[in-house]
């Protein structure tokens, strides 16, 4: 019997391995056999993820799977809906392209607000810290006078709610009633300037400060503000250099209320002049957002620029609460400058848009908090999925996120119209 040549066997084995490997690669890229065309055709991969997990996934209104899963679908546009009992549904039109993975990475928010009080004797004169980890506020209606004064609420998640109460760092006195003061944080969130009509006190938040230890720093305040502004200038420059040159120019000369997202990959700004953002400032990323963007910017509109994907999204028109006055150019400070409330408020406005506009970043950098007169919405940074997370009374347009995004803090008076001051409440977002 004639034996099969060894070379032929080796050739067949190699050919089988090569073809198998190529087939596996094609399969991993989303190629699937088409009985209609009798060929392997490229599909788009839709990776549907959600937080919390286990939500239902509807493709073109048909229940298809549950998160977390990856689907192979023919290229094209699909209406994707992710829903879970007790949460507001998420919907978006997504465009799938051959061999590319499109991800949802959906954050679902509770449809029924769960409120818990954080303070019980009132909270006024609120001032969140630049690092987003603390809120300074004043209590002025405690049962005893020594409990009235300035407090710090640490926004930390501790097991069993240990040490979750606010801590007092100074008390009211005949000379200084903190309910009449305004507060400005240091850039490193370790100190606070308490500004009264005729005095400015510099307080440390790490320990209690009695009246005898407090000194008026009004004379040296211009020097201190200059140092703090220079510190912020340095940090902002490090962020701005990451932007394409054209967006740098817009952010520094044709925009106000400029705020980077927490992960520094996106920029929120209000245009002060018209401009046309050129296409492809950076090399386009595969499977980048296919949502409608606006590269023709108009003054008075709020936009989000995605640095990684070179996308620019219109968010809102600047009405009476969208952008009040914007952030003016920093005034030049010198040793002879007279400290003023404008200089201090300007510094606070560099930290956060809370006092300027009704839109601020949510901690995950993919959402925005939008505060309206009678409700609070969370929207995606591309201006889709407007979800109302609270509709009810709250005071002074105050809403502020917990650092991990699991809660939202509001200032509200929910005691039946009494004359007691409002309190801080947390809304569960998990």
XYZ file of C-alpha atoms in Angstrom:
430
model
C 0.000 0.000 0.000
C 1.283 3.402 -0.947
C 1.707 5.736 2.053
C 0.583 9.356 2.057
C 3.636 11.570 1.870
C 4.492 13.206 5.185
C 4.794 16.593 3.513
C 1.192 16.401 2.334
C -0.056 15.610 5.838
C 1.905 18.527 7.288
C 0.547 20.837 4.583
C -3.035 19.793 5.278
C -2.592 20.280 9.037
C -1.057 23.746 8.576
C -3.786 24.745 6.150
C -6.419 23.568 8.629
C -4.820 25.509 11.479
C -4.444 28.681 9.414
C -7.998 28.550 8.116
C -9.295 27.766 11.615
C -7.359 30.688 13.081
C -8.631 33.073 10.388
C -12.160 31.827 10.966
C -11.824 32.390 14.715
C -10.517 35.913 14.124
C -13.387 36.670 11.761
C -15.850 35.287 14.295
C -14.346 37.410 17.071
C -14.691 40.494 14.864
C -18.375 39.811 14.492
C -18.531 37.956 11.193
C -21.381 35.456 10.979
C -22.532 33.050 8.213
C -25.355 34.415 6.044
C -27.625 31.739 4.589
C -29.088 34.283 2.194
C -25.797 35.312 0.613
C -23.989 32.058 1.433
C -21.002 33.928 2.850
C -19.447 35.256 6.061
C -20.692 38.836 6.577
C -19.508 41.444 9.067
C -21.840 42.338 11.912
C -21.771 44.995 14.568
C -21.241 44.041 18.193
C -23.509 45.671 20.776
C -22.208 45.329 24.315
C -25.137 46.110 26.622
C -24.009 46.866 30.160
C -25.908 48.490 32.979
C -25.591 49.537 36.587
C -27.368 47.891 38.327
C -26.992 44.663 36.361
C -29.777 42.359 35.244
C -31.848 44.906 33.312
C -33.979 43.936 30.324
C -32.703 44.904 26.873
C -35.161 45.805 24.124
C -33.954 46.099 20.530
C -36.464 47.937 18.332
C -39.118 47.396 21.036
C -38.495 43.621 21.246
C -37.195 42.015 24.426
C -33.885 40.539 23.305
C -31.608 39.796 26.260
C -30.500 41.080 29.658
C -27.465 43.059 30.694
C -24.555 42.301 30.715
C -24.361 40.672 27.268
C -22.884 41.169 23.788
C -25.071 40.889 20.702
C -24.097 40.394 17.054
C -26.394 42.458 14.843
C -26.322 43.481 11.183
C -24.845 46.972 10.685
C -27.380 49.772 10.948
C -29.349 51.901 13.405
C -31.195 50.371 16.336
C -33.478 51.755 18.994
C -32.067 50.323 22.220
C -33.991 50.414 25.487
C -32.700 49.183 28.845
C -35.268 48.886 31.624
C -35.458 47.527 35.160
C -38.316 47.647 37.665
C -37.905 50.583 40.048
C -35.640 52.517 37.683
C -36.178 55.060 34.927
C -35.714 53.399 31.499
C -32.745 54.301 29.317
C -33.238 54.726 25.549
C -30.960 55.718 22.721
C -30.616 55.257 18.961
C -27.293 53.544 18.306
C -25.549 53.003 14.992
C -23.663 49.716 14.652
C -20.775 49.382 12.231
C -19.117 46.182 10.929
C -16.395 44.687 13.150
C -16.775 47.428 15.786
C -18.066 47.165 19.359
C -20.642 49.711 20.509
C -21.143 49.880 24.288
C -24.030 51.235 26.320
C -22.438 51.460 29.816
C -25.837 52.523 31.115
C -26.379 54.026 34.562
C -29.996 53.522 35.659
C -31.449 55.882 38.247
C -34.274 55.070 40.713
C -37.722 56.185 39.570
C -38.912 56.789 43.153
C -36.797 59.157 45.311
C -35.689 57.883 48.712
C -34.960 60.864 50.966
C -33.042 60.805 54.249
C -32.214 63.837 56.405
C -28.559 64.733 56.899
C -29.187 67.651 59.278
C -31.937 68.227 61.831
C -31.489 71.784 63.116
C -31.273 73.649 59.824
C -28.518 74.402 57.340
C -27.766 77.794 55.774
C -24.884 79.513 53.942
C -23.863 76.341 52.087
C -20.393 76.100 50.531
C -19.188 72.830 48.926
C -15.419 72.264 48.934
C -13.337 72.287 45.714
C -12.497 68.570 46.084
C -16.202 67.680 46.285
C -15.680 65.825 49.572
C -17.177 68.318 52.043
C -19.921 70.886 52.534
C -19.588 73.821 54.931
C -22.821 75.178 56.407
C -24.150 77.176 59.336
C -26.510 76.110 62.120
C -28.254 79.045 63.775
C -31.278 77.491 65.494
C -29.819 74.858 67.807
C -31.240 74.307 71.287
C -28.185 75.907 72.906
C -26.093 78.830 71.682
C -22.799 76.943 71.866
C -24.090 74.579 69.150
C -24.706 77.427 66.717
C -21.885 78.122 64.304
C -19.985 76.740 61.312
C -20.083 73.012 60.545
C -18.416 70.662 58.058
C -20.285 67.698 56.582
C -17.833 65.082 55.290
C -19.255 63.304 52.254
C -17.826 59.895 53.070
C -19.384 56.441 53.032
C -18.538 54.799 56.331
C -19.656 51.330 57.488
C -22.739 51.378 59.719
C -22.890 55.203 59.301
C -20.157 55.672 61.922
C -19.218 59.313 62.580
C -21.522 60.492 59.802
C -22.729 63.588 61.679
C -21.463 67.027 60.739
C -18.690 68.410 62.943
C -18.537 71.923 64.328
C -15.351 73.899 63.640
C -16.321 77.175 65.308
C -19.246 78.695 67.195
C -21.153 81.959 67.001
C -20.081 84.801 69.257
C -21.080 88.390 69.940
C -18.393 89.524 67.498
C -19.071 86.977 64.749
C -22.440 85.542 63.828
C -21.662 83.003 61.102
C -25.191 83.113 59.728
C -24.264 86.552 58.353
C -21.017 85.371 56.739
C -20.135 84.012 53.315
C -17.505 81.318 52.859
C -14.654 80.739 50.423
C -12.612 77.532 50.385
C -8.880 77.260 49.763
C -7.938 75.322 46.582
C -6.729 72.342 48.643
C -9.987 72.212 50.661
C -8.210 72.530 54.023
C -9.131 76.120 54.944
C -12.108 78.454 54.762
C -12.320 82.235 54.671
C -15.355 83.464 56.598
C -16.231 86.913 55.266
C -18.218 89.323 57.445
C -19.109 92.945 56.825
C -15.915 94.250 58.406
C -13.712 91.198 58.856
C -12.291 88.104 57.151
C -11.340 85.083 59.258
C -9.168 82.202 58.013
C -10.301 78.922 59.596
C -8.815 75.455 59.484
C -11.387 72.692 58.974
C -9.311 70.033 60.758
C -9.867 71.326 64.286
C -12.224 73.466 66.361
C -11.363 77.174 66.431
C -12.436 79.305 69.376
C -12.877 83.069 69.195
C -9.634 83.784 71.022
C -7.698 81.906 68.304
C -9.272 83.735 65.370
C -7.495 86.553 63.563
C -8.738 89.054 61.004
C -6.729 88.567 57.771
C -8.328 91.415 55.804
C -5.004 93.225 55.402
C -3.242 90.192 53.915
C -6.251 88.832 52.011
C -5.203 90.179 48.560
C -1.875 88.353 48.834
C -3.591 85.131 49.880
C -6.140 85.358 47.047
C -3.353 85.981 44.550
C -1.553 82.827 45.726
C -4.723 80.758 45.513
C -5.583 82.044 42.033
C -2.058 81.324 40.799
C -2.386 77.798 42.141
C -5.626 77.362 40.205
C -4.060 78.911 37.090
C -1.339 76.270 37.143
C -3.831 73.424 37.482
C -6.057 74.812 34.729
C -3.089 75.232 32.376
C -2.193 71.550 32.851
C -5.711 70.637 31.753
C -5.972 73.122 28.885
C -2.806 71.887 27.150
C -4.541 68.535 26.623
C -7.135 70.210 24.399
C -6.776 70.600 20.616
C -5.437 74.053 19.760
C -8.757 75.300 18.403
C -10.677 74.243 21.534
C -7.974 75.830 23.692
C -8.633 79.106 21.901
C -12.390 78.789 22.368
C -12.022 77.951 26.066
C -9.698 80.870 26.795
C -11.045 83.627 24.542
C -14.579 82.766 23.403
C -16.205 81.049 26.373
C -17.131 81.516 29.998
C -18.131 79.124 32.798
C -15.494 76.617 31.644
C -15.420 73.417 33.722
C -13.646 70.121 33.088
C -15.368 66.856 33.942
C -14.041 64.974 37.005
C -11.999 62.654 34.752
C -10.806 65.703 32.729
C -11.850 64.038 29.432
C -14.718 66.446 28.722
C -15.193 70.199 28.840
C -18.357 72.135 29.680
C -18.414 75.738 28.491
C -20.765 78.560 27.578
C -19.894 80.198 24.265
C -19.508 83.983 24.214
C -18.836 84.219 20.471
C -19.775 82.327 17.323
C -17.316 79.783 15.951
C -17.175 76.762 13.674
C -15.246 73.847 15.140
C -13.288 72.199 12.290
C -13.884 68.524 11.624
C -11.436 65.917 12.830
C -9.349 67.984 15.206
C -8.033 64.605 16.305
C -7.973 61.209 14.580
C -11.489 59.746 14.944
C -11.781 56.802 17.312
C -13.453 53.598 16.115
C -17.017 53.104 17.389
C -17.162 56.665 18.719
C -20.461 58.344 19.565
C -22.934 58.612 16.709
C -25.237 61.019 18.544
C -26.042 64.360 16.952
C -23.404 66.965 17.696
C -23.142 70.728 17.134
C -19.846 72.067 15.828
C -21.395 75.418 14.861
C -21.361 77.110 18.253
C -23.443 80.173 19.087
C -23.007 82.656 21.932
C -25.140 82.052 24.986
C -25.327 78.268 24.551
C -23.889 75.643 26.883
C -21.847 72.890 25.207
C -19.923 69.763 26.145
C -16.760 68.963 24.194
C -15.574 65.342 24.367
C -11.784 65.502 24.194
C -11.244 61.799 23.419
C -13.834 61.563 20.642
C -13.679 65.126 19.273
C -17.444 65.572 19.633
C -19.252 68.764 20.600
C -22.782 68.563 22.017
C -25.300 71.344 22.624
C -26.708 71.109 26.158
C -28.836 74.178 26.847
C -29.519 77.790 26.041
C -28.288 80.242 28.623
C -31.455 81.488 30.295
C -31.780 83.177 33.670
C -30.596 80.043 35.453
C -28.491 78.278 32.815
C -25.704 80.821 33.040
C -26.194 83.854 35.239
C -23.157 85.964 34.473
C -20.420 83.481 33.707
C -16.948 83.562 35.176
C -15.255 86.887 34.456
C -11.557 87.146 33.811
C -9.584 86.993 37.020
C -8.865 90.517 38.266
C -5.220 91.424 38.738
C -4.363 91.369 42.422
C -1.598 93.170 44.230
C -0.712 93.911 47.801
C -2.644 97.187 47.726
C -5.844 95.711 46.286
C -8.931 96.089 48.385
C -10.570 92.693 49.106
C -14.159 92.557 47.922
C -16.995 90.041 47.789
C -16.562 89.938 43.997
C -12.996 88.638 44.302
C -14.065 85.952 46.764
C -17.115 84.857 44.787
C -14.995 84.730 41.647
C -12.668 82.271 43.352
C -15.587 80.074 44.430
C -16.975 80.166 40.890
C -13.693 78.787 39.582
C -14.230 75.696 41.736
C -17.806 74.941 40.745
C -20.640 76.285 38.539
C -23.129 75.848 41.388
C -23.638 79.589 41.939
C -23.436 80.502 38.240
C -25.678 78.081 36.400
C -28.134 75.245 36.813
C -25.909 72.608 35.168
C -23.029 70.812 36.853
C -21.042 67.605 36.387
C -22.123 64.310 37.877
C -19.153 62.375 39.387
C -19.026 59.680 36.665
C -18.187 62.332 33.997
C -20.841 60.837 31.693
C -23.823 62.676 33.168
C -24.855 66.195 34.121
C -27.110 67.435 36.901
C -29.667 69.949 35.652
C -31.551 71.927 38.301
C -34.920 73.400 37.353
C -37.416 75.341 39.449
C -39.529 72.345 40.426
C -37.379 69.297 39.650
C -33.876 67.932 39.284
C -32.856 66.013 36.161
C -29.824 63.934 35.315
C -28.909 63.881 31.627
C -26.154 62.249 29.603
C -23.326 64.470 28.423
C -24.561 64.152 24.805
C -27.927 65.647 25.858
C -29.871 62.381 25.739
C -31.821 60.491 28.408
C -33.242 63.308 30.496
C -34.297 61.560 33.699
C -36.101 63.313 36.541
C -34.711 61.972 39.795
C -36.566 64.371 42.103
C -39.681 66.477 41.669
C -40.611 68.371 44.781
C -39.673 71.309 46.982
C -36.065 72.369 47.418
C -34.396 75.659 48.323
C -31.988 78.029 46.538
C -31.479 75.724 43.547
C -29.117 73.682 45.714
C -28.359 70.142 44.561
C -24.953 68.547 44.944
C -23.707 65.014 44.249
C -22.075 62.632 46.706
C -18.487 62.004 45.505
C -19.220 58.432 44.346
C -22.513 59.425 42.716
C -24.607 57.143 44.917
C -26.520 60.045 46.455
C -27.646 63.558 45.654
C -27.827 66.222 48.358
C -30.562 68.834 48.315
C -31.566 71.687 50.617
C -35.277 71.465 51.386
C -37.919 72.492 53.869
C -40.243 69.502 54.273
C -41.770 70.358 57.630
C -45.210 71.452 56.529
C -44.590 75.145 55.960
C -43.187 75.881 59.411
C -40.763 78.737 59.987
C -37.874 76.392 60.757
C -34.855 76.677 58.445
C -34.392 74.116 55.640
C -32.277 71.004 56.138
C -29.949 68.941 53.991
C -31.409 65.691 52.614
C -29.828 62.917 50.606
C -31.590 61.223 47.688
C -30.534 57.633 47.102
C -29.406 57.063 43.488
C -28.310 53.431 43.765
